[in-house]
Coordinates of C-alpha atoms in Angstrom, one line a residue:
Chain A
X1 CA -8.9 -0.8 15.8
X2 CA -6.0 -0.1 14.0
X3 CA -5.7 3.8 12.6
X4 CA -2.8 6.1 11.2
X5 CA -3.0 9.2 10.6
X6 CA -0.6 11.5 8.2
X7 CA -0.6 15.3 7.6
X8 CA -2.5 16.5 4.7
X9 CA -0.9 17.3 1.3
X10 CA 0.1 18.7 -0.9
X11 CA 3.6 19.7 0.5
X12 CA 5.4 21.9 -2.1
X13 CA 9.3 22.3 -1.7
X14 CA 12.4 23.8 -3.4
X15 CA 15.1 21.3 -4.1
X16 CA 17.5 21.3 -1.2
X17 CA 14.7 22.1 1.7
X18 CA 14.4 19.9 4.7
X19 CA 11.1 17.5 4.8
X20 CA 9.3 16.5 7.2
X21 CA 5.8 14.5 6.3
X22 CA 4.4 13.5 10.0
X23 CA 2.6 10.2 10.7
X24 CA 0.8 9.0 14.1
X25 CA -0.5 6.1 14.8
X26 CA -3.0 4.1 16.8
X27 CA -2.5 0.3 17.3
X28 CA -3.0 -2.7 19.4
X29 CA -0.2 -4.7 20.3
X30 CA 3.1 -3.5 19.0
X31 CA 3.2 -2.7 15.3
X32 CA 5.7 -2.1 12.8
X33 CA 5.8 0.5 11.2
X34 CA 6.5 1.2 7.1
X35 CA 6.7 4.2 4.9
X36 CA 6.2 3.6 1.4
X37 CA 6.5 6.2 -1.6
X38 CA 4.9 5.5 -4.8
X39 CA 5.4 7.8 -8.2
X40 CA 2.8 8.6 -10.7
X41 CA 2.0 5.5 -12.6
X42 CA 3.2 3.1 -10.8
X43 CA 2.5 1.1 -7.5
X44 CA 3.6 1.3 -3.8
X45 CA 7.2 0.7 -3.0
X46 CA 9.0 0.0 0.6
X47 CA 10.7 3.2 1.3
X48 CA 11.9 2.2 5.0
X49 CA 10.8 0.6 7.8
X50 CA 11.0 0.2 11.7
X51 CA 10.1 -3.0 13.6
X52 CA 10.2 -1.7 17.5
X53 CA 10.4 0.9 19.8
X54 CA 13.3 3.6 18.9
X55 CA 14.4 1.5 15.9
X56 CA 15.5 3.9 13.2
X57 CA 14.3 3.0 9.7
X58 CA 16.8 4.8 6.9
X59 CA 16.7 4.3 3.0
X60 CA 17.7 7.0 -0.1
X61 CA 18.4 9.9 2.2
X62 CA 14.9 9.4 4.5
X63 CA 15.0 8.7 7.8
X64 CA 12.3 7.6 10.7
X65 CA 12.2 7.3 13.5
X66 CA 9.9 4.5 15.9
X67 CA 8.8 6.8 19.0
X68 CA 6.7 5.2 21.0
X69 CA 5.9 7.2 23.1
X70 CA 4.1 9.8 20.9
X71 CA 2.9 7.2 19.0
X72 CA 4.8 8.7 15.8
X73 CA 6.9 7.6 12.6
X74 CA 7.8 10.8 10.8
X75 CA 9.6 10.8 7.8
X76 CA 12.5 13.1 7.0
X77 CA 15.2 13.8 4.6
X78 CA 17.4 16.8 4.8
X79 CA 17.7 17.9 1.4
X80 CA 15.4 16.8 -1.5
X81 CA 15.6 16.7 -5.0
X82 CA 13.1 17.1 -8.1
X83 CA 13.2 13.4 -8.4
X84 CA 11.7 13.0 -4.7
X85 CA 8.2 14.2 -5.9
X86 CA 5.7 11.4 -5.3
X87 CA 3.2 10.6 -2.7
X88 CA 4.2 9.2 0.6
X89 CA 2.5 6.3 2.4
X90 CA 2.8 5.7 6.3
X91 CA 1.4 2.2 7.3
X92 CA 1.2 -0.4 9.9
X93 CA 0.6 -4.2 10.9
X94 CA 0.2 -6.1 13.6
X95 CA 0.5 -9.3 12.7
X96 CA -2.5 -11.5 12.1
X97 CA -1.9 -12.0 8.6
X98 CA 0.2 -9.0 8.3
X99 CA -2.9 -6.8 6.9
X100 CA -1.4 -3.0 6.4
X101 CA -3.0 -0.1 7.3
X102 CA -2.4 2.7 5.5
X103 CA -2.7 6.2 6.3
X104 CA -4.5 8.3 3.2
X105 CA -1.2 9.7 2.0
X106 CA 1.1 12.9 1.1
X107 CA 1.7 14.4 -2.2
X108 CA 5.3 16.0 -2.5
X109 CA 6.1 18.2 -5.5
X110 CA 9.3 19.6 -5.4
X111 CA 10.9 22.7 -8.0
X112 CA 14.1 23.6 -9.2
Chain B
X1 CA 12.9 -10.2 -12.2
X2 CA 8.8 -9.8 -12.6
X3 CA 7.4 -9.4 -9.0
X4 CA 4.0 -8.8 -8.8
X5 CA 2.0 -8.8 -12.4
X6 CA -1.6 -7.7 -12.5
X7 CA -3.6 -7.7 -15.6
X8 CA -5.0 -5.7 -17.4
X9 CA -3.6 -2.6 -16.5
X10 CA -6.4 -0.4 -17.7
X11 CA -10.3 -1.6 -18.2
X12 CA -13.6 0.6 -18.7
X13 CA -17.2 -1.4 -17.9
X14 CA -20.5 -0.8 -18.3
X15 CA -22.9 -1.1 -14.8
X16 CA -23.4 -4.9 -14.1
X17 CA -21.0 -6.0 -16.4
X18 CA -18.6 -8.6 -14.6
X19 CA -14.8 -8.7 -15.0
X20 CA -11.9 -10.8 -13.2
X21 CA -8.7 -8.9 -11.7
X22 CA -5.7 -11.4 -12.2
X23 CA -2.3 -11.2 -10.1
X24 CA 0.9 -13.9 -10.3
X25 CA 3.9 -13.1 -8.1
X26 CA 7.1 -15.2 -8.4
X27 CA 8.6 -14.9 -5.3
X28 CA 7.1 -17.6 -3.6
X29 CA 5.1 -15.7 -1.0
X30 CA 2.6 -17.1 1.4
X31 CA 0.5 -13.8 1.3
X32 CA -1.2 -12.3 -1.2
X33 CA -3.5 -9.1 -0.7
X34 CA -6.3 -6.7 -2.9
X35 CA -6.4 -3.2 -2.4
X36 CA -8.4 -0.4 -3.8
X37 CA -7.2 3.2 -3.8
X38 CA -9.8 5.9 -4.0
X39 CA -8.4 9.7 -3.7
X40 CA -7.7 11.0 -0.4
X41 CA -8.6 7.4 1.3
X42 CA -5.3 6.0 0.9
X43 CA -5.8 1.9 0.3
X44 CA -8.0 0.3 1.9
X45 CA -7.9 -3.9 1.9
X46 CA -10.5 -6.0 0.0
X47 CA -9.8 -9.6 0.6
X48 CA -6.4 -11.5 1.1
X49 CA -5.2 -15.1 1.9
X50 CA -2.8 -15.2 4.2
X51 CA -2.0 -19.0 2.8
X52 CA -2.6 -21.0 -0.2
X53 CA -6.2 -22.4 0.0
X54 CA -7.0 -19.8 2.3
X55 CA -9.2 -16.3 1.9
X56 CA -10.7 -13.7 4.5
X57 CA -12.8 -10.5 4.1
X58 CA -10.3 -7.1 4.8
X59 CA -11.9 -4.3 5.0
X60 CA -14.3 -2.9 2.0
X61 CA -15.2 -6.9 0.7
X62 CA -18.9 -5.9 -0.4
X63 CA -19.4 -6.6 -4.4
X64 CA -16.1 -8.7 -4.7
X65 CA -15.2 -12.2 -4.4
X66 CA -11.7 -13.9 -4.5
X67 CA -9.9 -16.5 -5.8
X68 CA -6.5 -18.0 -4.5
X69 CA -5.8 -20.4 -7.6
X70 CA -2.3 -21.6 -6.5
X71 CA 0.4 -20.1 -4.7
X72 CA 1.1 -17.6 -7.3
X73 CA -2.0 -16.6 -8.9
X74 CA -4.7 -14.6 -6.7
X75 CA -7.7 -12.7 -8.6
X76 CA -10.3 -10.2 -7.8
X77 CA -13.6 -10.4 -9.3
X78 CA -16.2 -7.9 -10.2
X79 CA -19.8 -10.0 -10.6
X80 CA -22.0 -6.7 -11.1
X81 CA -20.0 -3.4 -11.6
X82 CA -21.5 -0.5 -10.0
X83 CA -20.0 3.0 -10.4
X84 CA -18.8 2.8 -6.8
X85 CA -16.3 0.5 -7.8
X86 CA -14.3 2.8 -10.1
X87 CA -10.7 2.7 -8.6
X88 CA -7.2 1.8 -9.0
X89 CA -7.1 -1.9 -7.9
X90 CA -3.5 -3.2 -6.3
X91 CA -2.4 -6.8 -5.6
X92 CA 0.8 -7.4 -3.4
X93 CA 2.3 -10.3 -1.9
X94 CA 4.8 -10.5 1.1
X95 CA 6.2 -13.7 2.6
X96 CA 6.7 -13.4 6.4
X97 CA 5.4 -10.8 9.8
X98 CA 7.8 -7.9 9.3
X99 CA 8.6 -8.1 5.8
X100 CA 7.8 -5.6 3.0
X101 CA 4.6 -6.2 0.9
X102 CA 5.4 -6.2 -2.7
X103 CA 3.1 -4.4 -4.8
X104 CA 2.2 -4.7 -8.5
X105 CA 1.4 -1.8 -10.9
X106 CA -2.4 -1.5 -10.3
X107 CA -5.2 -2.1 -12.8
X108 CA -7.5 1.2 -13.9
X109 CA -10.9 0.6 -13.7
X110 CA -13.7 3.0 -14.9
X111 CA -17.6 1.7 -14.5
X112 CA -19.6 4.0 -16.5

């Protein structure tokens, strides 16, 4: 079945400081690939996303980028800011009615 | 400019009380889809109908049932609460393969 896998939280920055929140996957078929960000209170919302192999997704400073062969969609942004504290969601589908699977999740918190 | 609406947004029960979940989305998507988040679990899928008039199990179904009333309107229902079933509860809609789901703001949902 379908699995991804993202590095455990919490990740605790200073404003400025390069991220990087690391995502793998496991999938049949050839997936695409999402990263989605959701602040307290509120529900999940696209942050970028990547439909094949070395596609590069890129939204608000973030980048990914598709590698299939390392089976990985790591998320990255060279300088963030207070307001990028959230949690981070990595997730894939694969077609048959487009079901997401989500990887559990990273909590960012980052000071002044 | 509404999106996905779920209602209520918070709601304490009592075990074996029943309750319904509703969602409405106006962007005329074919998909619509339940989620539960539970901490360090990410979401995980309930039920979801990929069209209007259809529905299919996702992943964690047991002690839920589903209702696709129309195209917009898809709702989640609690027959007997159990404690397990305390969660944050999200709906989402998306329209096509490779296209964004669209979340709402999740209902809170504490069975004492």
């Amino acid at each position: 079945g379908n699995s991804v896998t993202q590095m455990e939280g919490p990740v605790t920055l200073s404003e400025e400081a390069f991220l990087t929140i690391n995502c793998t996957y496991t999938a049949t078929g050839y997936p695409s690939l999402f990263w989605y960000v959701q602040y307290p209170g509120e529900g999940l919302q696209l942050l970028l996303k990547a439909t094949k192999a070395d596609d590069k997704g890129s939204n608000k400073g973030f980048e990914a980028t598709y590698r299939k062969e390392t089976t990985s969609f790591h998320l990255e942004k060279g300088s963030v800011q207070v307001s990028d504290s959230a949690v981070y969601f990595c997730a894939l589908n694969t077609g048959t009615a487009s079901k997401l699977t989500f990887g559990t999740g990273t909590r960012l918190q980052v000071t002044l | 400019n509404a999106g996905v609406t779920q209602t209520p947004k918070f709601q304490v029960l009592k075990t074996g009380q029943s309750m319904t979940l509703q969602c409405a989305q106006d962007m005329n998507h074919n998909s619509m889809y339940w989620y539960r988040q539970d901490p360090g679990m990410g979401l995980r899928l309930i039920y979801y109908s990929a069209s209007e008039g259809t529905t299919d199990k996702g992943e964690v179904p047991n002690g839920y049932n589903v209702s696709r009333l129309n195209k917009r309107e898809f709702s989640l229902r609690l027959e007997s609460a159990a404690p397990s079933q305390t969660s944050v509860y999200f709906c989402a809609s998306m329209t096509d393969f490779n296209q964004p789901q669209h979340f709402g703001d999740g209902t809170r949902l504490s069975i004492l």
